[in-house]
Short mmCIF file of C-alpha atoms in Angstrom, two decimals:
data_model
loop_
_atom_site.label_atom_id
_atom_site.label_comp_id
_atom_site.label_asym_id
_atom_site.label_seq_id
_atom_site.Cartn_x
_atom_site.Cartn_y
_atom_site.Cartn_z
CA MET F 1134 -6.29 10.50 57.30
CA ASN F 1135 -10.52 12.48 57.26
CA PHE F 1136 -10.44 15.93 58.25
CA TYR F 1137 -14.59 16.33 58.54
CA PRO F 1138 -16.49 14.96 60.86
CA ALA F 1139 -18.51 11.55 60.14
CA PRO F 1140 -22.05 11.94 58.90
CA PRO F 1141 -24.64 11.77 61.01
CA VAL F 1142 -26.87 8.44 60.15
CA ILE F 1143 -30.33 9.14 59.75
CA LYS F 1144 -32.73 5.97 59.26
CA ALA F 1145 -35.43 6.85 57.40
CA GLU F 1146 -39.08 5.65 57.83
CA ILE F 1147 -42.15 4.68 55.56
CA TYR F 1148 -44.03 7.77 55.94
CA LEU F 1149 -46.98 6.28 54.27
CA ARG F 1150 -48.30 4.72 51.31
CA ILE F 1151 -50.39 5.45 48.38
CA PRO F 1152 -53.50 4.29 48.09
CA ASP F 1153 -54.86 2.28 45.28
CA ASP F 1154 -57.93 4.29 44.88
CA LYS F 1155 -55.20 7.17 44.05
CA ARG F 1156 -53.15 5.06 41.66
CA CYS F 1157 -53.75 5.31 38.16
CA LEU F 1158 -54.69 1.26 38.09
CA GLY F 1159 -54.78 0.22 34.56
CA GLN F 1160 -53.63 3.18 33.53
CA GLU F 1161 -50.93 3.92 30.13
CA SER F 1162 -49.13 6.74 31.27
CA GLU F 1163 -46.78 8.75 28.99
CA TRP F 1164 -43.69 6.68 30.14
CA ARG F 1165 -44.44 3.92 28.28
CA GLY F 1166 -41.29 1.38 27.57
CA GLY F 1167 -37.86 1.94 28.14
CA PHE F 1168 -36.40 2.37 31.46
CA ALA F 1169 -39.51 3.82 33.15
CA GLY F 1170 -41.78 0.38 31.87
CA SER F 1171 -40.59 -0.87 35.88
CA PHE F 1172 -43.19 2.43 37.45
CA GLN F 1173 -46.06 1.38 37.63
CA HIS F 1174 -49.46 3.08 38.74
CA ILE F 1175 -47.53 5.77 40.71
CA PHE F 1176 -43.95 7.40 40.80
CA LEU F 1177 -42.98 9.81 43.12
CA GLU F 1178 -40.92 13.35 42.71
CA GLY F 1179 -40.55 16.63 43.98
CA PRO F 1180 -41.82 17.14 47.33
CA VAL F 1181 -42.72 20.71 48.53
CA VAL F 1182 -44.35 21.03 52.09
CA ASP F 1183 -46.79 23.82 52.83
CA SER F 1184 -46.83 26.42 55.95
CA ALA F 1185 -49.64 24.38 57.23
CA GLY F 1186 -47.48 21.50 57.09
CA SER F 1187 -49.37 19.45 53.86
CA LEU F 1188 -47.19 18.19 52.04
CA TYR F 1189 -46.47 17.92 48.33
CA VAL F 1190 -45.65 15.25 45.73
CA VAL F 1191 -45.89 14.94 42.20
CA ASP F 1192 -46.82 11.75 39.93
CA ILE F 1193 -44.22 11.89 36.98
CA PRO F 1194 -45.54 9.40 35.33
CA TYR F 1195 -49.50 10.70 35.26
CA GLY F 1196 -48.70 14.05 35.26
CA ARG F 1197 -50.65 15.20 38.64
CA THR F 1198 -49.43 16.76 42.13
CA LEU F 1199 -51.38 14.97 44.88
CA LYS F 1200 -51.86 16.43 49.27
CA ILE F 1201 -51.26 14.66 52.04
CA ASP F 1202 -52.20 16.83 54.75
CA SER F 1203 -50.76 16.90 58.18
CA ASP F 1204 -53.22 14.05 59.63
CA LYS F 1205 -52.40 12.12 56.27
CA ASN F 1206 -55.60 12.22 54.04
CA ILE F 1207 -54.70 12.03 50.25
CA THR F 1208 -56.38 14.08 47.42
CA VAL F 1209 -55.22 15.08 44.30
CA ALA F 1210 -54.00 19.14 44.38
CA CYS F 1211 -54.14 19.54 40.81
CA PRO F 1212 -54.67 16.95 37.79
CA THR F 1213 -53.25 16.70 34.62
CA GLY F 1214 -52.88 18.55 32.02
CA ARG F 1215 -52.86 21.82 33.70
CA VAL F 1216 -51.34 25.23 32.75
CA TYR F 1217 -52.13 27.86 35.67
CA ARG F 1218 -51.44 31.60 35.78
CA LEU F 1219 -50.04 33.50 39.05
CA SER F 1220 -51.31 37.23 39.34
CA PRO F 1221 -49.20 39.20 41.19
CA ASP F 1222 -52.45 39.88 44.04
CA GLY F 1223 -51.17 35.79 44.79
CA ARG F 1224 -54.42 34.44 42.96
CA LEU F 1225 -53.90 31.34 41.52
CA ASP F 1226 -56.04 31.14 38.30
CA THR F 1227 -56.55 27.56 35.67
CA VAL F 1228 -55.45 28.81 31.81
CA LEU F 1229 -55.43 25.39 30.87
CA ASP F 1230 -56.79 22.27 31.75
CA ASN F 1231 -56.58 19.75 28.68
CA GLY F 1232 -52.91 19.38 27.63
CA PRO F 1233 -51.66 16.01 26.91
CA SER F 1234 -48.40 16.28 29.59
CA PRO F 1235 -47.33 20.02 29.79
CA ASN F 1236 -43.54 20.25 30.16
CA GLY F 1237 -42.22 23.99 29.46
CA LEU F 1238 -43.27 26.91 29.23
CA VAL F 1239 -42.39 30.48 27.27
CA LEU F 1240 -43.86 33.39 26.60
CA SER F 1241 -43.36 35.47 23.63
CA GLY F 1242 -41.45 38.80 23.65
CA ASP F 1243 -44.16 40.85 23.97
CA GLU F 1244 -45.44 38.49 26.86
CA ARG F 1245 -48.29 38.29 23.91
CA PHE F 1246 -48.06 34.91 24.09
CA LEU F 1247 -47.56 32.06 25.65
CA TYR F 1248 -45.98 28.24 24.65
CA VAL F 1249 -46.31 25.21 25.93
CA ALA F 1250 -44.04 22.36 25.28
CA MET F 1251 -46.35 19.11 25.75
CA THR F 1252 -44.82 16.33 25.71
CA GLY F 1253 -47.49 13.77 25.34
CA ALA F 1254 -48.57 15.45 21.76
CA ASN F 1255 -45.07 15.85 20.74
CA GLN F 1256 -46.43 19.51 20.17
CA VAL F 1257 -45.63 23.24 21.01
CA TRP F 1258 -49.03 24.75 21.16
CA ARG F 1259 -49.86 28.62 21.54
CA LEU F 1260 -51.52 30.51 23.95
CA PRO F 1261 -52.89 33.71 22.85
CA LEU F 1262 -53.03 35.74 26.43
CA HIS F 1263 -55.59 38.53 26.92
CA ALA F 1264 -55.72 40.97 29.50
CA ASP F 1265 -57.69 39.69 32.47
CA GLY F 1266 -54.98 36.54 32.55
CA THR F 1267 -57.54 33.85 30.60
CA THR F 1268 -56.77 32.32 26.81
CA SER F 1269 -58.88 31.05 23.79
CA LYS F 1270 -58.08 29.79 20.39
CA VAL F 1271 -55.37 27.91 21.57
CA GLY F 1272 -53.71 26.13 18.86
CA VAL F 1273 -50.61 23.94 18.01
CA PHE F 1274 -47.55 25.86 16.91
CA PHE F 1275 -45.09 23.06 16.02
CA GLN F 1276 -46.09 19.46 15.23
CA SER F 1277 -42.72 17.03 15.72
CA PHE F 1278 -42.02 13.38 14.98
CA GLY F 1279 -40.78 10.41 16.63
CA LYS F 1280 -41.67 8.61 19.93
CA ALA F 1281 -40.06 11.54 22.42
CA GLY F 1282 -42.11 14.70 23.05
CA PRO F 1283 -40.39 17.63 23.71
CA ASP F 1284 -38.78 17.80 27.39
CA GLY F 1285 -38.22 22.05 28.71
CA LEU F 1286 -38.87 24.86 26.60
CA ALA F 1287 -36.79 27.97 26.08
CA SER F 1288 -37.03 30.98 23.98
CA LEU F 1289 -34.02 32.93 21.90
CA THR F 1290 -33.67 36.86 21.67
CA PRO F 1291 -32.94 38.70 18.63
CA ARG F 1292 -29.79 39.32 19.66
CA THR F 1293 -28.87 35.94 20.54
CA VAL F 1294 -30.32 34.56 17.12
CA SER F 1295 -28.38 37.60 15.43
CA ALA F 1296 -25.23 37.38 17.15
CA GLY F 1297 -23.04 39.41 14.50
CA GLY F 1298 -24.05 36.78 11.39
CA ILE F 1299 -23.36 33.65 13.26
CA ALA F 1300 -26.06 30.95 13.23
CA GLU F 1301 -28.94 30.68 15.86
CA ASP F 1302 -27.79 26.89 16.91
CA ASP F 1303 -23.82 28.94 17.95
CA ALA F 1304 -22.25 26.84 14.10
CA GLY F 1305 -20.44 28.62 12.74
CA GLY F 1306 -20.73 31.12 9.82
CA TYR F 1307 -21.50 29.92 6.02
CA TRP F 1308 -17.72 27.94 5.56
CA ASP F 1309 -18.50 26.50 8.60
CA GLY F 1310 -21.14 25.07 7.22
CA PHE F 1311 -20.02 24.31 3.89
CA TRP F 1312 -17.33 21.99 5.75
CA MET F 1313 -19.35 20.38 7.64
CA CYS F 1314 -21.35 19.36 4.60
CA ILE F 1315 -18.31 18.13 3.25
CA LYS F 1316 -17.50 16.45 5.97
CA GLU F 1317 -21.65 14.49 6.07
CA PRO F 1318 -21.73 11.09 4.90
CA PHE F 1319 -25.35 12.11 4.23
CA ALA F 1320 -24.79 15.14 2.13
CA HIS F 1321 -22.56 12.80 -1.00
CA LEU F 1322 -25.42 10.06 -0.35
CA PHE F 1323 -28.60 12.35 -1.60
CA ALA F 1324 -26.25 14.31 -3.79
CA ALA F 1325 -25.66 11.27 -5.51
CA ILE F 1326 -29.28 10.36 -5.28
CA HIS F 1327 -30.14 14.49 -6.77
CA PHE F 1328 -27.58 13.84 -9.74
CA PHE F 1329 -29.29 10.51 -11.11
CA LEU F 1330 -32.98 12.20 -10.40
CA ILE F 1331 -31.88 14.79 -12.54
CA ILE F 1332 -30.63 12.36 -15.23
CA ALA F 1333 -34.00 10.88 -14.96
CA GLN F 1334 -35.78 14.21 -15.44
CA SER F 1335 -33.79 14.88 -18.87
CA TYR F 1336 -36.41 14.28 -20.74
CA LYS F 1337 -38.04 17.47 -19.79
CA ASP F 1338 -36.33 20.12 -22.36
CA PHE F 1339 -37.35 17.47 -25.34
CA PHE F 1340 -40.54 16.55 -23.93
CA PRO F 1341 -42.58 18.62 -27.17
CA SER F 1342 -40.17 16.92 -29.26
CA ILE F 1343 -41.29 13.68 -27.89
CA VAL F 1344 -44.82 13.83 -27.12
CA ALA F 1345 -44.13 15.54 -31.03
CA THR F 1346 -43.40 12.07 -31.78
CA LEU F 1347 -47.19 10.44 -31.37
CA GLY F 1348 -48.14 12.36 -34.76
CA PHE F 1349 -50.77 14.70 -33.76
CA SER F 1350 -51.10 18.28 -35.17
CA GLY F 1351 -49.77 20.87 -33.59
CA THR F 1352 -52.56 22.56 -31.49
CA THR F 1353 -53.07 18.78 -30.06
CA THR F 1354 -49.35 18.13 -29.44
CA TYR F 1355 -49.55 21.30 -27.08
CA LEU F 1356 -52.56 20.55 -25.54
CA ILE F 1357 -51.64 17.31 -24.51
CA GLN F 1358 -48.21 18.04 -23.20
CA ALA F 1359 -50.20 19.51 -20.23
CA PRO F 1360 -51.77 16.52 -18.87
CA PRO F 1361 -48.42 14.47 -17.30
CA PRO F 1362 -47.57 17.42 -14.92
CA ILE F 1363 -50.69 18.11 -13.95
CA ILE F 1364 -50.96 14.80 -13.05
CA ALA F 1365 -47.42 14.32 -11.59
CA PHE F 1366 -48.40 17.55 -9.60
CA PHE F 1367 -51.32 15.61 -7.75
CA VAL F 1368 -49.42 12.31 -7.95
CA MET F 1369 -46.73 14.30 -5.51
CA MET F 1370 -49.34 15.54 -3.66
CA GLY F 1371 -50.93 12.31 -2.11
CA ILE F 1372 -47.13 10.78 -1.72
CA SER F 1373 -46.29 13.58 -0.30
CA TRP F 1374 -48.64 13.39 2.34
CA SER F 1375 -48.37 9.51 3.07
CA SER F 1376 -44.25 10.01 2.96
CA GLY F 1377 -45.36 12.67 5.67
CA ARG F 1378 -47.60 11.01 7.82
CA ARG F 1379 -45.33 7.42 7.66
CA LEU F 1380 -41.88 9.09 8.46
CA GLU F 1381 -40.98 7.15 5.12
CA HIS F 1382 -38.50 8.55 2.65
CA GLY F 1383 -36.65 6.25 0.56
CA TYR F 1384 -39.67 3.30 -0.70
CA HIS F 1385 -41.98 6.79 -1.52
CA ILE F 1386 -39.39 7.63 -4.11
CA SER F 1387 -38.32 4.36 -4.80
CA VAL F 1388 -41.33 3.10 -6.72
CA PRO F 1389 -42.75 6.69 -8.79
CA THR F 1390 -38.51 5.89 -9.94
CA LEU F 1391 -39.12 2.42 -10.99
CA LEU F 1392 -42.69 3.12 -12.59
CA THR F 1393 -40.80 5.81 -14.56
CA LEU F 1394 -37.94 3.05 -15.26
CA ILE F 1395 -40.88 0.74 -16.47
CA GLY F 1396 -42.50 3.47 -18.34
CA CYS F 1397 -39.44 4.35 -20.36
CA ALA F 1398 -38.44 1.14 -21.33
CA VAL F 1399 -42.04 0.58 -22.94
CA MET F 1400 -41.82 4.10 -24.96
CA ILE F 1401 -38.70 3.30 -26.29
CA THR F 1402 -40.04 -0.40 -28.12
CA THR F 1403 -43.43 0.11 -29.23
CA LEU F 1404 -45.30 2.70 -31.56
CA ASN F 1405 -48.45 2.28 -29.87
CA VAL F 1406 -49.97 5.69 -29.20
CA GLY F 1407 -52.35 4.70 -26.07
CA ALA F 1408 -48.94 2.93 -24.48
CA ARG F 1409 -46.68 5.40 -25.53
CA TYR F 1410 -48.49 8.65 -23.77
CA PHE F 1411 -49.59 6.35 -20.51
CA CYS F 1412 -45.47 5.71 -20.80
CA MET F 1413 -44.64 9.31 -20.85
CA ILE F 1414 -47.36 10.26 -17.81
CA LEU F 1415 -45.10 7.84 -16.09
CA LEU F 1416 -42.00 9.71 -17.57
CA VAL F 1417 -43.21 12.82 -15.86
CA VAL F 1418 -44.02 11.16 -12.43
CA GLY F 1419 -41.31 9.43 -11.24
CA PRO F 1420 -38.33 12.47 -11.29
CA PHE F 1421 -41.02 15.03 -10.11
CA VAL F 1422 -42.14 13.04 -6.84
CA GLY F 1423 -38.56 11.60 -6.54
CA LEU F 1424 -36.82 15.19 -6.52
CA ASN F 1425 -39.79 16.73 -4.23
CA ILE F 1426 -39.66 14.29 -0.94
CA GLN F 1427 -36.00 13.86 -1.58
CA ILE F 1428 -35.54 17.70 -0.72
CA SER F 1429 -37.58 16.80 2.75
CA TRP F 1430 -34.92 13.83 2.82
CA GLU F 1431 -32.63 16.12 3.15
CA THR F 1432 -33.73 18.59 5.92
CA THR F 1433 -35.16 15.53 8.28
CA VAL F 1434 -32.48 13.24 8.03
CA VAL F 1435 -29.47 16.42 8.60
CA PRO F 1436 -31.62 19.20 9.97
CA ARG F 1437 -29.29 20.55 12.08
CA PRO F 1438 -26.89 22.88 12.15
CA SER F 1439 -28.97 25.35 9.98
CA THR F 1440 -25.43 26.37 8.25
CA LYS F 1441 -25.09 22.23 7.80
CA ARG F 1442 -28.30 21.93 6.07
CA ALA F 1443 -28.24 24.77 4.09
CA ALA F 1444 -25.25 23.92 2.83
CA LEU F 1445 -26.28 20.53 2.18
CA ILE F 1446 -29.00 21.24 0.01
CA ALA F 1447 -27.28 23.65 -2.32
CA TYR F 1448 -24.04 20.85 -2.28
CA THR F 1449 -26.54 18.88 -3.88
CA ASN F 1450 -28.47 21.06 -6.20
CA CYS F 1451 -24.96 21.88 -7.65
CA VAL F 1452 -23.82 18.63 -7.84
CA SER F 1453 -27.59 17.81 -9.80
CA SER F 1454 -26.85 20.32 -11.88
CA VAL F 1455 -23.87 19.24 -14.33
CA SER F 1456 -26.04 16.42 -15.56
CA HIS F 1457 -27.26 19.04 -17.85
CA TRP F 1458 -23.87 19.43 -19.41
CA PHE F 1459 -24.64 16.33 -21.46
CA THR F 1460 -27.87 14.86 -21.01
CA PRO F 1461 -29.33 16.78 -23.74
CA TYR F 1462 -27.09 15.43 -26.46
CA PHE F 1463 -28.57 11.85 -26.01
CA PHE F 1464 -31.62 12.70 -27.33
CA LEU F 1465 -30.97 12.53 -31.23
CA ARG F 1466 -33.37 13.39 -33.89
CA ASN F 1467 -32.34 10.74 -36.07
CA GLN F 1468 -33.49 8.24 -33.08
CA GLU F 1469 -37.32 9.31 -33.28
CA PRO F 1470 -39.82 7.97 -32.30
CA TYR F 1471 -38.14 6.07 -30.36
CA TYR F 1472 -35.13 7.91 -29.03
CA GLN F 1473 -33.44 4.86 -27.05
CA THR F 1474 -30.16 6.61 -25.97
CA GLY F 1475 -32.29 9.11 -24.42
CA GLY F 1476 -34.23 6.06 -23.06
CA GLY F 1477 -31.66 4.28 -22.38
CA VAL F 1478 -29.78 7.03 -20.12
CA ILE F 1479 -32.77 8.01 -18.30
CA ILE F 1480 -33.71 4.49 -17.41
CA ALA F 1481 -29.86 3.93 -16.08
CA GLY F 1482 -30.68 7.15 -13.86
CA CYS F 1483 -33.90 5.78 -12.41
CA GLY F 1484 -31.86 2.27 -11.77
CA LEU F 1485 -29.41 4.52 -10.07
CA VAL F 1486 -31.57 6.39 -8.30
CA VAL F 1487 -32.83 3.51 -6.63
CA ILE F 1488 -29.70 1.92 -5.75
CA PHE F 1489 -28.52 5.11 -3.78
CA VAL F 1490 -31.97 4.97 -2.23
CA LEU F 1491 -31.42 1.78 -0.84
CA ILE F 1492 -27.29 3.04 0.23
CA THR F 1493 -28.93 5.69 1.94
CA LYS F 1494 -31.88 3.11 3.81
CA TRP F 1495 -29.42 1.12 5.29
CA TYR F 1496 -26.92 4.14 6.48
CA VAL F 1497 -29.48 5.38 8.10
CA ALA F 1498 -30.89 2.07 9.99
CA LYS F 1499 -27.00 1.68 10.86
CA LYS F 1500 -27.15 5.25 12.06
CA ASN F 1501 -30.31 4.11 13.93
CA LYS F 1502 -28.72 1.05 15.44
CA ALA F 1503 -25.74 2.95 16.73
CA LEU F 1504 -28.21 5.13 19.02
CA ARG F 1505 -30.27 2.47 19.65
CA ALA F 1506 -27.45 0.79 21.73
CA THR F 1507 -26.25 4.35 23.47
CA GLU F 1508 -29.93 4.60 24.73
CA ASP F 1509 -30.18 1.21 26.50
CA ALA F 1510 -26.34 1.46 27.35
CA ALA F 1511 -27.61 4.11 29.83
CA GLY F 1512 -31.01 2.80 30.06
CA GLU F 1513 -32.39 5.70 28.10
CA PRO F 1514 -36.46 5.73 26.47
CA GLU F 1515 -35.97 6.20 22.74
CA GLY F 1516 -35.72 9.08 21.46
CA TRP F 1517 -34.97 10.72 17.97
CA ARG F 1518 -34.27 8.51 15.20
CA PHE F 1519 -33.21 9.20 11.65
CA ALA F 1520 -35.95 9.13 9.58
CA GLY F 1521 -35.45 6.13 6.42
#
């Protein structure tokens, strides 16, 4: 038994068709790919009628607002990329007209700055606001990565951020972060990589003694110790730039580490001064590069909650520090100038770094495959991915 009256039947009719000259024919939208790929040239939402009887609709993929007056004349009322300011007196001013798909606004606490989410650029812009409502010196406040830009924007007050010592992302306190870290498989993989990178770097406490085996005077020995870490620094800068640009970490760690492995193998088998010194440079480069990129990999793959991320960094550092307890005992003075045992430990450390990096990349691919399957099942566009 139905206690409610039957709903009325409303017959819908086509009001008008947007003509081709108002469609974005041949233009690629921000919605390329994904479930929205079937919407070609136009996709309308958000109808609003003003007091004069004009209808306004939003062309979502192309970021435009179209106006349809009572005579069915169609005009572009608002092109894409614009941010407006409505004054208390009712005046509407254009603050910005070149934003790549503005999609979310928030004011700073003192209302001196406007932050705008730019979906098309995967950025958040900061607009300094002047007393007259205009802006200047607009800049990028935040640059994200991946294929899906920010969708909306919100602001947290200082009280929300520091609510009784609870983390800003509602992830609990320090112990909550620690237990989340322990349950995270990535934490143990990164701990293993960090541990073996420190073993690969075990030469550092004996580097002056290793360089001294080249047979130079005391002053010369001290002088030639400087170039390897300096060279390693510039190599690290270049490789880190490449890693950040390509959003790839594993191979950027593995290749320099393999060079260290090869260099160490040569260094413990030859007395040629030039070859040994070149290998000493390689000895420094691999772990130096690997440790820097590995830290950024940790925080990219586990960006939040912040308490979990902080616990992960502390955990990997603690685990890796254990290697300092035993690696010094492998550099035996009676094995000068080769230090075969110490070199063998470095070679083993380098090899295990590469193995665990490849395991981690496999796990990243597995997690991304699961994300892709979930998106496909829900008909959603491609979103955030774990960095490999």
